[in-house]
Short mmCIF file of C-alpha atoms in Angstrom, two decimals:
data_model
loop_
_atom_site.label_atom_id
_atom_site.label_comp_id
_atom_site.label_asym_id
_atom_site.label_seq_id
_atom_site.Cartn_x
_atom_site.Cartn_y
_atom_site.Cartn_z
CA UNK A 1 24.12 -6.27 0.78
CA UNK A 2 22.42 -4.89 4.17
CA UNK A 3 22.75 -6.56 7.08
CA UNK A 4 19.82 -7.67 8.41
CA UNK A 5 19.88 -5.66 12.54
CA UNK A 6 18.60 -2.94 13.48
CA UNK A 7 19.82 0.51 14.11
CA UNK A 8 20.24 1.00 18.14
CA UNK A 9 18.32 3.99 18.97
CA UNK A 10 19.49 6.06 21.80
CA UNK A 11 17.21 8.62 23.52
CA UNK A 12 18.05 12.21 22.34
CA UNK A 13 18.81 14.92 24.82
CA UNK A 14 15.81 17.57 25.38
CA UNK A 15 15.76 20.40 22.62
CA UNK A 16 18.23 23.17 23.81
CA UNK A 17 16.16 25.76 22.33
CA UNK A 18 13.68 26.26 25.00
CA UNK A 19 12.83 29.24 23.80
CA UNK A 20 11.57 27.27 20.34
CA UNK A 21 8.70 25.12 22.47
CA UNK A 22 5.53 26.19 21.24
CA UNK A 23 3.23 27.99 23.80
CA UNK A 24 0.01 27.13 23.27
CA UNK A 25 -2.88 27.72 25.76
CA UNK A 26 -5.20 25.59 24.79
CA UNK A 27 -2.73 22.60 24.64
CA UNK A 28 -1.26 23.81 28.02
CA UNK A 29 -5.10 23.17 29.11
CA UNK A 30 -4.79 19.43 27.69
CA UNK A 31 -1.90 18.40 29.76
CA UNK A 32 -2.63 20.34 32.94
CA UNK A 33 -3.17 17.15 34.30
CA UNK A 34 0.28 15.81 33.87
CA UNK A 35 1.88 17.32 37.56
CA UNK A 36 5.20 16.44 35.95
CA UNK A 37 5.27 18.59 32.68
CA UNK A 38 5.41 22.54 32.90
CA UNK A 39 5.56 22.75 29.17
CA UNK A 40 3.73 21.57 26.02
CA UNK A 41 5.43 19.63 24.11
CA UNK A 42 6.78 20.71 20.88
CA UNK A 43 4.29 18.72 18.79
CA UNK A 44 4.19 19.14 15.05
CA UNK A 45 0.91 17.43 12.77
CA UNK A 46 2.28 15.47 9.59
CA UNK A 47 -0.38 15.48 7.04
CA UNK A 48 0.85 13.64 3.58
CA UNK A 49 -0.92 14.56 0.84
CA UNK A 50 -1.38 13.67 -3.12
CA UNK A 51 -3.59 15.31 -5.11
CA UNK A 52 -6.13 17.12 -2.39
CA UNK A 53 -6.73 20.43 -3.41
CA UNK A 54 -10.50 19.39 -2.72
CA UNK A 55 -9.93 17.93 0.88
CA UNK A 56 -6.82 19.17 2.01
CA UNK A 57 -8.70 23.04 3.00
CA UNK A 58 -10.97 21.47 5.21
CA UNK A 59 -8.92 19.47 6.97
CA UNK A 60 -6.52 21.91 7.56
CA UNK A 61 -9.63 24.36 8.68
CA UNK A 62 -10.80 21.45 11.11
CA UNK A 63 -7.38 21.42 12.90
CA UNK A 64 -6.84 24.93 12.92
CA UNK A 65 -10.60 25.32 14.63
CA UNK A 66 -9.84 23.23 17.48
CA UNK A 67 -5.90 23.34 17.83
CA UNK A 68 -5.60 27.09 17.26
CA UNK A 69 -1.28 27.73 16.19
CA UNK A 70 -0.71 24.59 16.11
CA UNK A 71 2.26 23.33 13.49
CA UNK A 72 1.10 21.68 10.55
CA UNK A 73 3.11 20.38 8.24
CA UNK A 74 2.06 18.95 4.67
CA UNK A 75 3.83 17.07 2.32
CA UNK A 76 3.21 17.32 -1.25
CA UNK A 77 3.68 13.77 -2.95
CA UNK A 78 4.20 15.57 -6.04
CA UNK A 79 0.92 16.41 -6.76
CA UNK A 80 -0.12 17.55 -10.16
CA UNK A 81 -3.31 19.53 -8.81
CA UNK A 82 -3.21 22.69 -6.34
CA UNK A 83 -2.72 20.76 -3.08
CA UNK A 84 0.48 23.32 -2.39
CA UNK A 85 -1.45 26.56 -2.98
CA UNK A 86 -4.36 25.55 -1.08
CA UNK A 87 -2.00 24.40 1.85
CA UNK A 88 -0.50 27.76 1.27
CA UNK A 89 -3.73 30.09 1.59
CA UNK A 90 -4.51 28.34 5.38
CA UNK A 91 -1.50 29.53 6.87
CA UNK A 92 0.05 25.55 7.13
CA UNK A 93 3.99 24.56 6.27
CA UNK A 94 4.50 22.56 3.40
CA UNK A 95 7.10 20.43 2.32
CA UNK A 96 6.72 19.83 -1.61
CA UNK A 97 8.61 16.50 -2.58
CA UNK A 98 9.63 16.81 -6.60
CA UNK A 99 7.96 13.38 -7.38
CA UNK A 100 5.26 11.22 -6.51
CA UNK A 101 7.31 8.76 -4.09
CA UNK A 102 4.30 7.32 -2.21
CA UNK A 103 2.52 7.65 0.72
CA UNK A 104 4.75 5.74 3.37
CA UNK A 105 8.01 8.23 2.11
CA UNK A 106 5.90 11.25 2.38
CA UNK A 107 5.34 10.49 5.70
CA UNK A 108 8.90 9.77 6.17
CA UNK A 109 9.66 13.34 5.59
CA UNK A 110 7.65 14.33 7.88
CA UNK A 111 9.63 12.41 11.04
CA UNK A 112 12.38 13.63 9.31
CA UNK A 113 11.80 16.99 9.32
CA UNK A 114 10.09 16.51 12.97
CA UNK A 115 13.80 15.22 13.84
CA UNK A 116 15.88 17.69 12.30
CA UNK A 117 13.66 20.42 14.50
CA UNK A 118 13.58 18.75 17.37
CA UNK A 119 9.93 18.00 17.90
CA UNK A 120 9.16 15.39 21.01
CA UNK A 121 5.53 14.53 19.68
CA UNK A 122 4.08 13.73 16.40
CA UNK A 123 1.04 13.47 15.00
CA UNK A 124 0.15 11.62 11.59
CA UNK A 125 -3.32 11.71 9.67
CA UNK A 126 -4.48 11.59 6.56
CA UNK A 127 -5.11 14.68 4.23
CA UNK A 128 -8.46 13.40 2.93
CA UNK A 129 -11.29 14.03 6.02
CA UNK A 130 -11.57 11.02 7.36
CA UNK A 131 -10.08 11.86 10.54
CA UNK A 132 -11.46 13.25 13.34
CA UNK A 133 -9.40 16.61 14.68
CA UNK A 134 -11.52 16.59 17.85
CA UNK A 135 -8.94 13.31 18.10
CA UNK A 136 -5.72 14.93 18.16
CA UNK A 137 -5.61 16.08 21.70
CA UNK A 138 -6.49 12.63 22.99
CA UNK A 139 -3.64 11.18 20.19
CA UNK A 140 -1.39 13.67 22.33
CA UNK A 141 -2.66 12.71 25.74
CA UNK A 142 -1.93 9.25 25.43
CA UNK A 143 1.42 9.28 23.89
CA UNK A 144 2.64 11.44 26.54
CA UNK A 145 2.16 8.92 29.50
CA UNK A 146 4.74 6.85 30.10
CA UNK A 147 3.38 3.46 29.32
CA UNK A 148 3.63 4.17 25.46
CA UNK A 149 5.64 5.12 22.28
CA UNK A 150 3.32 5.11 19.34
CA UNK A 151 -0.54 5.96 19.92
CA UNK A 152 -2.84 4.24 17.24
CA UNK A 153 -6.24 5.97 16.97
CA UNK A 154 -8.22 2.67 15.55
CA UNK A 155 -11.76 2.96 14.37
CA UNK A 156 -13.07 -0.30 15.43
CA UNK A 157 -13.06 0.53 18.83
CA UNK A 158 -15.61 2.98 19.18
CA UNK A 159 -18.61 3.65 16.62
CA UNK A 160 -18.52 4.94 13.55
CA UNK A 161 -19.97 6.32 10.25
CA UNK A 162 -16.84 4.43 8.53
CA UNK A 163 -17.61 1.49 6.35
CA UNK A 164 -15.23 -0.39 4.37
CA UNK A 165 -15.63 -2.75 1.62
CA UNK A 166 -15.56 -6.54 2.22
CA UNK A 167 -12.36 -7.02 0.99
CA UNK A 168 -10.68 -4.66 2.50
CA UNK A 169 -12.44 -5.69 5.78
CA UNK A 170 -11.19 -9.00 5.13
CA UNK A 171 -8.14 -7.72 4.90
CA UNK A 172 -7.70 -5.56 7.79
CA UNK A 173 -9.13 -8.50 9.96
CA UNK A 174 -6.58 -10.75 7.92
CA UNK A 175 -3.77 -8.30 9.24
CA UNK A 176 -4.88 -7.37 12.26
CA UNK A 177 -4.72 -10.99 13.65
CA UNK A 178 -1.50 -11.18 12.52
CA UNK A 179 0.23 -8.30 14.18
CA UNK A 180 -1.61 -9.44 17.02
CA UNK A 181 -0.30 -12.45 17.01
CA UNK A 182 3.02 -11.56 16.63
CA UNK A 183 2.83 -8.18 18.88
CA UNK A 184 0.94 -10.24 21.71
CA UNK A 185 -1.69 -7.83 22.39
CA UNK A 186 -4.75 -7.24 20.24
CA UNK A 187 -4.31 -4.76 17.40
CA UNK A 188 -7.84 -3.69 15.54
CA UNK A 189 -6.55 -1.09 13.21
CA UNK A 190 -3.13 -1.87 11.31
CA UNK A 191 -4.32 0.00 8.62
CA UNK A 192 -4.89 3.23 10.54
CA UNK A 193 -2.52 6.42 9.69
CA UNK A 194 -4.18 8.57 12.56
CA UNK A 195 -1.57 7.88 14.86
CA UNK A 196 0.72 10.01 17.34
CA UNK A 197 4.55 8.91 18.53
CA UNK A 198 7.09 10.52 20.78
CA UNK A 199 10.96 10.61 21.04
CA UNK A 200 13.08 7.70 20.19
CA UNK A 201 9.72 6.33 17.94
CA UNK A 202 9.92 9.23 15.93
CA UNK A 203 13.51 8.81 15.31
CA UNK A 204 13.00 5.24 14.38
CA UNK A 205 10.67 6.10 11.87
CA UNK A 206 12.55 8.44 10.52
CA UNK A 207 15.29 5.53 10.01
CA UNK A 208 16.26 3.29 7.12
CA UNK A 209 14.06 0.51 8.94
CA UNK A 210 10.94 2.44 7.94
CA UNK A 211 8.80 0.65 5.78
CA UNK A 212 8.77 2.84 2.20
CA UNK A 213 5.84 1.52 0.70
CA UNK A 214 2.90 1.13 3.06
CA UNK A 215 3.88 1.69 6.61
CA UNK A 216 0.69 -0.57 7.99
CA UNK A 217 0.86 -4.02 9.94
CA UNK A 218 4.65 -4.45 9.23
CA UNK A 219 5.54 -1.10 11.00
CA UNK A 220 3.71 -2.02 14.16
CA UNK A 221 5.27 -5.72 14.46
CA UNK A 222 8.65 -4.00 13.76
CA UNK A 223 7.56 -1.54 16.85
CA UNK A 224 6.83 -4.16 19.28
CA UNK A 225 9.74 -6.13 18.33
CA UNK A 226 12.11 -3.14 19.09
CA UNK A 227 10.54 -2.72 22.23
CA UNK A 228 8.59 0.25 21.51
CA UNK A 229 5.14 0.59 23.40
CA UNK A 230 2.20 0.68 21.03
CA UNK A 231 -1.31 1.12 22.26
CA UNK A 232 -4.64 1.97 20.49
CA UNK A 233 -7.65 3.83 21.80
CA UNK A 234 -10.71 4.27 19.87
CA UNK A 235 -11.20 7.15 17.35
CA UNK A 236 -13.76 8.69 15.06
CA UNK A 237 -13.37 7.84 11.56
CA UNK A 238 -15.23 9.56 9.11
CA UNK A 239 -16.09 7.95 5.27
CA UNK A 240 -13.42 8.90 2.71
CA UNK A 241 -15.06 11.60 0.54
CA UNK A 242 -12.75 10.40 -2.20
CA UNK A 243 -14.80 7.20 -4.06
CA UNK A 244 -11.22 5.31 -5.19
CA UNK A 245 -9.02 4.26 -1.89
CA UNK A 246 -5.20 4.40 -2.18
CA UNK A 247 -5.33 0.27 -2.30
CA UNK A 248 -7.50 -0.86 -5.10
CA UNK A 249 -7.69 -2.55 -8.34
CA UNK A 250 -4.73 -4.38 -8.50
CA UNK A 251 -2.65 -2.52 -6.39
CA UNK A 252 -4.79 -4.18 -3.78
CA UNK A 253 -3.06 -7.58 -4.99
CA UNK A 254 0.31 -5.86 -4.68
CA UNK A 255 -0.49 -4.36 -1.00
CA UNK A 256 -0.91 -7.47 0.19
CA UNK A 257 1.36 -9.91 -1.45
CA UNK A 258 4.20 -6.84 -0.09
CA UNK A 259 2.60 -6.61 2.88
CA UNK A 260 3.18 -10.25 3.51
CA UNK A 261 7.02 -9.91 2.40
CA UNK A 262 7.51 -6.75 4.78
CA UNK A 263 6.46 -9.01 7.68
CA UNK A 264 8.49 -12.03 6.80
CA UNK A 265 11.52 -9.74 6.64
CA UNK A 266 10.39 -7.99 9.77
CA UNK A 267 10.50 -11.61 11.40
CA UNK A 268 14.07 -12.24 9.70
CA UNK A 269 15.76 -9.44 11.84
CA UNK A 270 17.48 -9.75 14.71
CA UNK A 271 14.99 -8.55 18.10
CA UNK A 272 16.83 -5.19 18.84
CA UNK A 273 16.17 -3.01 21.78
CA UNK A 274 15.45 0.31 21.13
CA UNK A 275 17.60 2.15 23.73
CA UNK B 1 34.65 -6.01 -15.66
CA UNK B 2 32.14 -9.28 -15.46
CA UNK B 3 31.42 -8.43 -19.07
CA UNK B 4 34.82 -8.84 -19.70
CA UNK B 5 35.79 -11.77 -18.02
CA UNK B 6 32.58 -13.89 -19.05
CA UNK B 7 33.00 -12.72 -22.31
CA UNK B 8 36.92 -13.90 -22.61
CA UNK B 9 35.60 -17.35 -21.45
CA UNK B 10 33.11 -17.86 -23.35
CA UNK B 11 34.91 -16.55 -26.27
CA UNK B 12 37.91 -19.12 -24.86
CA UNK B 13 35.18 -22.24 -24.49
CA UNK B 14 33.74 -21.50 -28.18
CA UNK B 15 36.96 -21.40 -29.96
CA UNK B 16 39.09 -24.20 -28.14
CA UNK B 17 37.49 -27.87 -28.51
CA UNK B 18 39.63 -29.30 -25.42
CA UNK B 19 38.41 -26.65 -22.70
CA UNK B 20 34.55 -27.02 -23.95
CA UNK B 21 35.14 -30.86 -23.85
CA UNK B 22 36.87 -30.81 -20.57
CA UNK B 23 34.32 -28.42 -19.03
CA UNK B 24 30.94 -30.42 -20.21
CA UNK B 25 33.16 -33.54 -19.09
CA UNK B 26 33.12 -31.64 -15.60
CA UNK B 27 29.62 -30.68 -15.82
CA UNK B 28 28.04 -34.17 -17.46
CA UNK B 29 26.88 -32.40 -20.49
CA UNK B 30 26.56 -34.51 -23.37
CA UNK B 31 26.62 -31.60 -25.94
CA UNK B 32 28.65 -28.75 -26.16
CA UNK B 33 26.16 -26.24 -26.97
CA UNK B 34 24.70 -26.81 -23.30
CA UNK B 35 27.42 -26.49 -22.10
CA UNK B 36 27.82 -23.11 -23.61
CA UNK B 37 23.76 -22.20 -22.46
CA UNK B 38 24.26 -22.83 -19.07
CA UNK B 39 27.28 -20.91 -18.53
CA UNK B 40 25.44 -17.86 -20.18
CA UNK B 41 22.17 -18.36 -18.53
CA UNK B 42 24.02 -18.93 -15.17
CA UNK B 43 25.75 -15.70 -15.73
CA UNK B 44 22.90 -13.47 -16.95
CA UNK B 45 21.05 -14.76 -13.73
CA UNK B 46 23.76 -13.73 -11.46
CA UNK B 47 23.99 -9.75 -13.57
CA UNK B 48 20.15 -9.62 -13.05
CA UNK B 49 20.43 -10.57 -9.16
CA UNK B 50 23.74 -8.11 -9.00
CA UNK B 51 21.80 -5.34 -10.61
CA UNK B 52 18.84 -5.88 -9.14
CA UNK B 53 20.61 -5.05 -5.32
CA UNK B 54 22.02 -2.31 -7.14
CA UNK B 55 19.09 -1.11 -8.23
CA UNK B 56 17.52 -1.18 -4.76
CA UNK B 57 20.35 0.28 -3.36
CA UNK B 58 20.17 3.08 -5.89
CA UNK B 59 16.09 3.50 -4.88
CA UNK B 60 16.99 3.94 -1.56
CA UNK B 61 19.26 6.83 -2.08
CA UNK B 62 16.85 8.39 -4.38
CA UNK B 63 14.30 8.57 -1.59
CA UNK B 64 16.70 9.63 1.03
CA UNK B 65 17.50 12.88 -1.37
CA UNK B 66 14.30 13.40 -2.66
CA UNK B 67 13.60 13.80 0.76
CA UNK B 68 16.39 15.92 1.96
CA UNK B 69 15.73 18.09 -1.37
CA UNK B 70 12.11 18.55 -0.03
CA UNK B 71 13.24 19.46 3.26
CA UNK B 72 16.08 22.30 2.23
CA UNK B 73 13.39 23.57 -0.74
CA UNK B 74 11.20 24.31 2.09
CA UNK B 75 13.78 25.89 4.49
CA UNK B 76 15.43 27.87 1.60
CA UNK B 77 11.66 29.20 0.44
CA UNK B 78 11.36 30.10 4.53
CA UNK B 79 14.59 31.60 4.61
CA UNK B 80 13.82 33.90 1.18
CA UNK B 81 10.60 34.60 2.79
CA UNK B 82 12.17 35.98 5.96
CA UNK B 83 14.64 37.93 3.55
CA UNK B 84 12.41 39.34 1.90
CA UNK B 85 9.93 40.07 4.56
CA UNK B 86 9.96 43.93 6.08
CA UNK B 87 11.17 43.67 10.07
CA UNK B 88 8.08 45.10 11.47
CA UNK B 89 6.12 42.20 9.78
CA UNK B 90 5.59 38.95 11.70
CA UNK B 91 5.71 35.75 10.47
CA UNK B 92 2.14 33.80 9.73
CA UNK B 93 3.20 30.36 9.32
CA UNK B 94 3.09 28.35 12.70
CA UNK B 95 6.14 26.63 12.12
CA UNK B 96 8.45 29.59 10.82
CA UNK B 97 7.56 30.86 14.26
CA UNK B 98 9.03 27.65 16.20
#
């Protein structure tokens, strides 16, 4: 059996491949501000996606409109539909896993791959619209200063068109106190995906202590209690064009009763530093 | 090899009347037959709870390569690409480029 610590994460080395940093004017422009930084920083998008050959385009357009050569990487959760080819036809990467594994080890993938290459930032969202792209850059600002790991783009902290049912309201509320309790400091959104983490966070997620199944609440209590700076700022959060949400039916019953366990063995571990 | 050995026991505790007296004695069953149950339940719990961390173990390697065979499909398709690809034509993918 496992033992129950954590993994002690050390902070890489910069990239040796300077010539391999993305140059990108109109990110250049978005951290002009930062005196310190003559570079961008190699940032790389994570988009997981299953089945969204319908949504998947214009997202992709939306991010390529406003971040103009900037990486994008999908991954495929073994879709059955035409998610790849579409990915394919917009000029974006994609990693096509051979089975549908779920959304939080799709994402995994993603740090992983973001590790193996070397990228400093990365951004997560969701493949179905709902975020915002005009979001990304401020995602990016934020995780760059110093006073933070992981970036959470939350929706309840700035207006939106988003509306969510009452039970899953309930439930994000339900959550949301939680990891606040536990994180002391108020989190809003545990439920968001829009998010954007740098160096040693992105090497943590890309760790066995990763939560497989749904990376929510759980991953943000395990952040705080290896010392990692979370923060949220508001985002725009658009209504899912897709009718059914990944948590329904029963597998609403099964998100939370796991989501539940996942912070109960969160709280079992040993506090760990994360340098 | 806990197939085995359980097996042998139980095979030992059904045939000789001594050992599946002096066990229940041990155990304060009053009937031999539950003595015999709750040695075989008590096992089959403890081969469900043994496979069951296997099992999870297992799961947990199958993600880790599903993963990694992901990752090296999509650097072997760039690669093939790059191959294939006449030198005077650039690359169009972002990453490819990084």
């Amino acid at each position: 059996m496992k033992t129950l610590s954590y993994q002690t994460f050390k902070p890489q080395t910069q990239p040796q491949n300077e010539a391999a940093v993305i140059q990108m004017d109109d990110v250049a422009e978005t951290f002009s501000s930062q005196e310190h930084l003559t570079k961008p920083p190699k940032t790389l998008i994570i988009i997981p996606a299953y089945n969204e050959e319908k949504n998947i385009g214009a997202v992709l357009k939306g991010i390529q409109k406003i971040l103009p050569g900037f990486p994008i990487l999908v991954i495929n959760d073994g879709s059955s539909d035409n998610t790849e080819e579409v990915v394919l036809e917009h000029n974006a990467d994609v990693i096509s896993l051979p089975y549908n594994s779920g959304y939080g080890i799709a994402l995994q993938t993603g740090f992983l791959y973001a590790v193996k290459n070397n990228f400093s930032i990365v951004v997560q969202m969701d493949s179905d619209g709902q975020h915002d792209p005009e979001n990304i850059k401020d995602l990016i600002e934020e995780v760059q200063k110093d006073d933070c790991d992981v970036v959470i783009g939350s929706r309840f902290l700035s207006k939106n068109s988003y509306k969510s049912s009452l039970a899953r309201h309930a439930g994000m509320l339900l959550f949301g106190s939680i990891a606040s309790l536990l994180c002391g400091q108020k989190v809003t959104d545990p439920t968001s995906g829009f998010q954007a983490l740098k160096g040693s966070a992105i090497r943590f997620a890309a760790s066995d202590n990763y939560p497989p199944d749904y990376p929510d609440a759980d991953f943000i209590i395990l952040m705080n209690r290896c010392g990692f700076k979370v923060k949220e700022i508001p985002v725009t959060m658009h209504a899912s064009p897709v009718k059914e949400s990944m948590h329904h039916g029963h597998k609403t019953i099964y998100y939370v009763f796991k989501m539940f366990l996942s912070i109960f063995v969160t709280l079992l571990r040993r506090k760990s530093s994360k340098s | 090899m806990g197939w085995l050995v359980t097996g042998t026991l139980m095979l030992i505790l059904s045939v000789s009347e001594d050992a599946i007296r002096w066990v229940s004695g041990l155990v304060g069953a009053t009937l031999f037959t539950s003595t015999l149950f709750f040695f075989g339940l008590l096992f089959l719990m403890i081969i469900c709870l043994h496979f069951s961390i296997r099992i999870s173990a297992l799961t947990q390697q199958v993600r880790t390569l599903t993963q990694h065979v992901g990752i090296l499909d999509h650097e072997k398709k760039i690669l093939e690409k790059k191959i294939h690809q006449p030198p005077w034509q650039t690359s169009t993918s972002n990453l490819e480029q990084t």
